[in-house]
Amino acid sequence: MLEKKTSLIIVGCGFLGKAAASLFCSQGYSVLGIVRTPLEPIFHTDHNEEVVKASAVMRVMNSHDIGADTDYPRKTSCSTQHPSGFTVSTSDEHQTSGLVKHSPTEKSYSLLSCDVTDPLAVDALTKNIPPESLLIYCVSSGKGGSDTYAAIYRDGLERLLHSWKPKRALFVSSTSVYGQKDGEIVTESSSAEPDRETGRILLEAEKIALQSGGVVARLSGIYGPGRSMLLRKFLEGTATLENGGGRLINQIHRDDAASALFCLMTHENASGIYNVTDDTPASQREVYAWISEALQKPLPPPGPADLNRKRGWTSKQISNEKLHTLGWAPQFPSYREALPELIEEILLKRED
């Protein structure tokens, strides 16, 4: 059982979920992060000074593990800097448009392994969740196809909400539900007609979340510490300017995505669907030109459109205006601002 203060369950404590967990626990929330992979004692550190230590964790991976250990979950120690440097707060210190900076703090959150595709495991999990807890459903299918998407995103969410009614729920979806290809501006009221079955499954999961009174966050392509598909392709020499490089790309830094989740979960006026992306949609040519300039290397060669990409082939300008009305603003308004630190992190990672 979690401590008797505001409790948050993050289902999917991976690249984004871990940053969100650190942010919420730094603001006084009691956080339980749910991961699907069986957990072992770990020691992890990254270039953001985030440190995670776990001496033991509870495993609720399938029906055979239920009830095995009664003294878990144990606490996970994490020394963190706030992911974006800003959070919504009632404090008057360093006040800036409702957002305040704060210093690194020693906080902790728990980790638990639970397979959301296993009904018995979910049932065991929900029996130990405080009834007034909050929920962020932030899962990933890895490299799975439509069957995996359905099992994890749609069916897993429905199963969890059937067993437990959180005080407030936030479902993390994707802007891949928008299929626009002509460079038009896309808002939350724009048509969502994805080309891929995975996008249609996300829409079904969104409907489940909204019908339960939850909020939906549609995230654009996430990059961040040690991770950027575009930069990786450039460095590997596999990048091309598809059809001249005019396709519009929408991205969000992981830390800005985490601060957006915090805003959407804590703002009393947040409701419905929100696009979560930075302020600057850019063409593929622009993005590669920024990387080329930073690395003093030539632009990638021209190439055909990659019509097999997982998120589908689209060209659109995702608007984040609705999210801005809640007082949120990204630390990295465009990919360009993040590049110097991103390049250093990825080059260091390649050397390891």
XYZ file of C-alpha atoms in Angstrom:
352
model
C 0.000 0.000 0.000
C 1.243 3.489 -0.865
C 1.678 6.239 1.677
C -1.380 8.202 2.763
C -0.813 11.230 0.553
C -1.683 11.947 -3.059
C -0.817 8.729 -4.862
C -0.024 8.384 -8.552
C 0.208 5.164 -10.549
C 2.234 5.382 -13.767
C 1.621 2.348 -15.956
C 4.571 2.272 -18.323
C 7.573 3.636 -16.438
C 9.987 3.731 -19.384
C 11.710 6.575 -21.225
C 8.903 9.084 -20.611
C 7.235 7.467 -17.620
C 10.435 7.489 -15.591
C 10.876 11.226 -16.168
C 7.266 11.818 -15.173
C 7.720 9.713 -12.032
C 10.740 11.764 -10.993
C 8.851 14.991 -11.601
C 5.786 14.005 -9.603
C 7.727 12.574 -6.666
C 9.785 15.788 -6.535
C 6.495 17.627 -6.032
C 5.419 15.481 -3.089
C 3.389 12.777 -4.808
C 3.654 9.157 -3.734
C 4.444 7.444 -7.046
C 4.247 3.805 -8.065
C 5.751 3.020 -11.464
C 4.450 -0.076 -13.251
C 6.701 -1.840 -15.755
C 6.048 -5.007 -17.725
C 9.592 -6.381 -17.754
C 10.577 -8.509 -14.732
C 12.723 -6.385 -12.442
C 16.022 -7.277 -10.811
C 18.208 -5.254 -8.429
C 19.604 -2.404 -10.548
C 21.835 0.600 -10.455
C 21.319 3.046 -13.263
C 22.632 6.530 -13.958
C 22.277 8.759 -16.987
C 23.661 12.120 -18.039
C 20.756 13.982 -16.402
C 22.121 12.962 -13.001
C 19.136 10.696 -12.467
C 20.070 7.773 -10.288
C 17.842 4.793 -9.676
C 18.645 2.110 -7.105
C 16.438 -0.861 -6.334
C 17.391 -3.564 -3.877
C 14.129 -5.459 -4.341
C 10.802 -5.108 -6.102
C 7.467 -6.835 -6.078
C 6.751 -8.948 -9.129
C 3.204 -9.337 -10.347
C 4.105 -10.543 -13.836
C 1.545 -13.331 -14.118
C -0.814 -15.394 -12.030
C 1.969 -17.653 -10.706
C 3.708 -14.716 -8.995
C 0.720 -13.334 -7.125
C 1.142 -13.335 -3.358
C 4.749 -14.514 -3.453
C 6.251 -11.677 -1.402
C 4.284 -9.549 1.013
C 6.855 -6.933 1.966
C 7.070 -5.345 -1.489
C 7.199 -2.995 -3.314
C 10.329 -1.451 -1.874
C 11.292 2.161 -2.457
C 13.370 3.289 -5.399
C 15.793 6.086 -4.573
C 16.208 8.767 -7.187
C 18.144 12.018 -7.087
C 16.704 14.153 -9.849
C 16.651 17.517 -11.539
C 13.120 18.441 -12.587
C 12.816 17.204 -16.175
C 12.034 20.582 -17.742
C 13.124 22.891 -14.926
C 9.542 24.105 -14.434
C 6.341 22.852 -12.858
C 2.892 24.191 -12.169
C 2.983 25.230 -8.527
C 1.215 27.388 -5.961
C 4.522 28.659 -4.622
C 5.311 32.362 -5.015
C 9.061 31.759 -5.160
C 10.587 32.670 -8.548
C 7.053 33.053 -9.932
C 6.870 33.236 -13.746
C 3.416 32.977 -15.357
C 2.311 30.288 -12.918
C 5.475 28.250 -13.384
C 8.333 27.984 -10.912
C 11.860 26.634 -11.006
C 13.154 24.399 -8.272
C 16.339 22.690 -7.254
C 17.270 18.984 -7.373
C 15.809 17.039 -4.469
C 16.097 13.597 -2.918
C 12.793 11.809 -3.456
C 11.724 8.241 -3.997
C 9.177 6.204 -5.889
C 8.325 2.536 -6.021
C 8.608 0.150 -8.953
C 6.354 -2.815 -9.613
C 6.321 -5.346 -12.439
C 2.865 -6.160 -13.781
C 1.731 -7.465 -17.166
C -1.401 -5.493 -18.088
C -2.373 -8.226 -20.565
C -2.783 -10.702 -17.666
C -6.218 -10.317 -15.989
C -5.136 -12.001 -12.740
C -2.052 -9.811 -12.440
C -4.100 -6.656 -13.002
C -6.649 -7.816 -10.435
C -3.887 -8.388 -7.867
C -2.428 -4.966 -8.627
C -5.680 -3.027 -8.334
C -6.557 -4.600 -4.981
C -3.520 -2.844 -3.486
C -4.042 0.614 -5.004
C -5.475 3.360 -2.777
C -8.934 4.292 -4.138
C -8.113 7.998 -4.467
C -5.016 7.417 -6.613
C -4.320 9.116 -9.942
C -3.419 7.209 -13.105
C -1.107 7.940 -16.023
C -1.312 5.206 -18.656
C 1.953 5.641 -20.542
C 2.676 2.250 -22.071
C 4.772 1.266 -25.073
C 4.364 -1.645 -27.442
C 8.061 -1.759 -28.338
C 8.312 -3.062 -31.885
C 5.009 -4.891 -31.745
C 2.344 -4.762 -34.435
C -1.399 -4.174 -34.269
C -2.118 -7.232 -32.090
C 0.376 -6.028 -29.489
C -1.022 -2.496 -29.686
C -4.531 -3.781 -29.058
C -3.470 -5.958 -26.128
C -1.435 -3.272 -24.373
C -2.981 0.086 -25.267
C -6.687 -0.702 -25.650
C -7.362 -3.950 -23.799
C -4.864 -3.263 -21.021
C -6.381 0.149 -20.307
C -9.927 -1.209 -20.409
C -8.994 -4.068 -18.077
C -7.354 -1.699 -15.594
C -10.255 0.778 -15.586
C -12.749 -2.064 -15.201
C -10.977 -3.242 -12.030
C -10.211 0.180 -10.576
C -11.686 3.670 -10.811
C -8.864 6.213 -10.423
C -9.613 9.674 -9.103
C -8.241 11.071 -12.369
C -6.828 9.322 -15.436
C -4.480 10.506 -18.176
C -3.979 8.375 -21.282
C -0.824 8.999 -23.320
C -1.647 8.625 -27.005
C 0.083 9.787 -30.184
C -0.324 12.393 -32.921
C -0.042 9.454 -35.322
C -3.845 9.316 -35.079
C -3.826 12.294 -37.461
C -3.359 11.187 -41.065
C -2.997 14.615 -42.705
C -0.430 14.737 -45.525
C -0.692 18.222 -47.050
C 1.084 20.328 -44.426
C -2.097 21.665 -42.838
C -2.328 22.919 -39.245
C -3.812 20.213 -37.031
C -5.676 20.993 -33.807
C -7.503 18.715 -31.409
C -10.718 19.316 -33.371
C -9.157 18.245 -36.687
C -10.220 14.921 -38.148
C -8.347 11.916 -36.779
C -8.275 9.340 -39.582
C -5.039 7.346 -39.289
C -3.822 5.192 -42.165
C -2.430 2.503 -39.877
C -4.332 -0.024 -37.790
C -2.173 0.930 -34.801
C -3.506 4.487 -35.029
C -7.083 3.238 -35.106
C -6.411 1.143 -32.007
C -5.106 4.238 -30.229
C -8.354 6.038 -31.060
C -10.298 3.161 -29.503
C -8.156 3.411 -26.369
C -8.674 7.184 -26.272
C -12.436 6.629 -26.353
C -12.172 4.295 -23.355
C -10.168 6.900 -21.430
C -12.524 9.760 -22.304
C -15.639 7.749 -21.437
C -14.162 7.148 -17.980
C -13.752 10.912 -17.506
C -10.046 10.896 -18.298
C -7.802 13.217 -20.275
C -5.927 12.258 -23.451
C -2.437 13.529 -24.337
C -1.497 13.069 -28.004
C 2.292 13.181 -28.124
C 4.377 13.863 -31.206
C 7.710 12.100 -31.776
C 9.677 11.958 -28.526
C 13.406 12.556 -28.330
C 15.620 13.279 -25.357
C 18.680 12.246 -23.364
C 20.602 9.743 -25.474
C 17.726 9.234 -27.899
C 16.879 10.824 -31.257
C 15.940 8.805 -34.312
C 16.793 11.637 -36.723
C 20.199 12.299 -35.178
C 20.963 8.592 -34.997
C 20.178 8.121 -38.691
C 22.334 11.131 -39.562
C 25.293 9.784 -37.581
C 24.880 6.285 -39.012
C 24.762 7.602 -42.564
C 21.303 6.152 -43.230
C 19.418 9.465 -43.333
C 17.902 10.673 -46.611
C 15.902 13.706 -47.673
C 12.664 11.954 -48.545
C 11.071 13.441 -51.669
C 13.265 16.517 -51.264
C 12.868 16.755 -47.477
C 9.689 18.816 -47.471
C 7.726 16.526 -45.159
C 6.800 18.321 -41.935
C 7.987 16.745 -38.681
C 6.592 17.325 -35.181
C 8.649 16.489 -32.096
C 8.744 16.970 -28.328
C 11.640 16.707 -25.888
C 11.033 14.014 -23.278
C 11.403 16.476 -20.413
C 8.869 18.858 -21.956
C 6.520 15.922 -22.473
C 6.881 15.029 -18.782
C 6.088 18.589 -17.707
C 3.043 18.540 -20.010
C 1.784 15.376 -18.306
C 2.246 17.071 -14.940
C 0.265 20.073 -16.157
C -2.554 17.955 -17.574
C -2.805 15.830 -14.444
C -2.780 18.711 -11.970
C -4.582 21.559 -13.764
C -8.210 21.740 -12.668
C -9.365 22.937 -16.099
C -7.691 20.186 -18.121
C -10.249 18.073 -19.969
C -10.637 16.243 -23.246
C -7.792 15.851 -25.736
C -4.504 17.782 -25.890
C -1.751 17.801 -28.492
C 1.657 17.628 -26.796
C 4.380 18.880 -29.104
C 6.930 21.679 -29.263
C 6.271 25.106 -30.771
C 8.064 24.550 -34.068
C 6.955 22.044 -36.689
C 9.867 21.811 -39.133
C 10.509 20.191 -42.467
C 12.788 17.189 -42.645
C 15.239 19.320 -44.628
C 15.250 21.997 -41.904
C 15.912 19.466 -39.155
C 18.765 17.835 -41.040
C 20.152 21.284 -41.884
C 20.310 22.070 -38.150
C 22.143 18.811 -37.499
C 24.420 19.366 -40.496
C 25.348 22.836 -39.254
C 25.972 21.630 -35.694
C 28.211 18.748 -36.808
C 29.790 20.568 -39.763
C 28.817 17.714 -42.075
C 26.960 17.690 -45.416
C 23.228 17.191 -45.727
C 21.972 13.655 -46.314
C 21.411 12.597 -49.928
C 17.942 12.640 -51.537
C 15.830 9.498 -51.325
C 12.304 8.133 -51.748
C 9.594 8.476 -49.125
C 9.664 5.784 -46.453
C 6.068 4.595 -46.654
C 6.694 1.760 -44.195
C 7.382 3.924 -41.148
C 5.606 2.734 -37.991
C 3.739 6.005 -37.400
C 2.714 6.309 -41.062
C 3.815 8.824 -43.684
C 2.275 12.197 -42.909
C 3.069 15.889 -43.299
C 1.260 18.165 -40.858
C 1.745 21.041 -38.417
C 0.543 19.942 -34.988
C -0.779 22.852 -32.924
C -0.146 22.940 -29.159
C -2.170 26.109 -28.593
C -4.742 24.374 -26.389
C -2.022 23.075 -24.065
C -0.475 26.555 -23.870
C -3.776 27.921 -22.512
C -3.159 25.902 -19.328
C 0.107 27.773 -18.701
C 2.452 25.124 -20.089
C 5.449 26.115 -22.189
C 8.310 23.945 -23.472
C 11.873 24.429 -22.333
C 12.880 23.471 -25.874
C 10.564 25.368 -28.286
C 12.219 23.574 -31.180
C 14.528 20.645 -31.836
C 17.272 23.137 -32.650
C 17.528 24.410 -29.050
C 18.040 20.890 -27.760
C 20.635 19.845 -30.342
C 23.923 20.838 -28.607
C 23.162 18.827 -25.463
C 21.546 16.047 -27.468
C 24.564 15.619 -29.740
C 26.912 15.466 -26.759
C 24.760 12.842 -25.019
C 24.383 10.635 -28.073
C 28.058 10.832 -29.004
C 28.970 9.861 -25.433
C 26.519 6.974 -25.603
C 28.071 5.754 -28.860
C 31.512 5.775 -27.225
C 30.369 3.595 -24.294
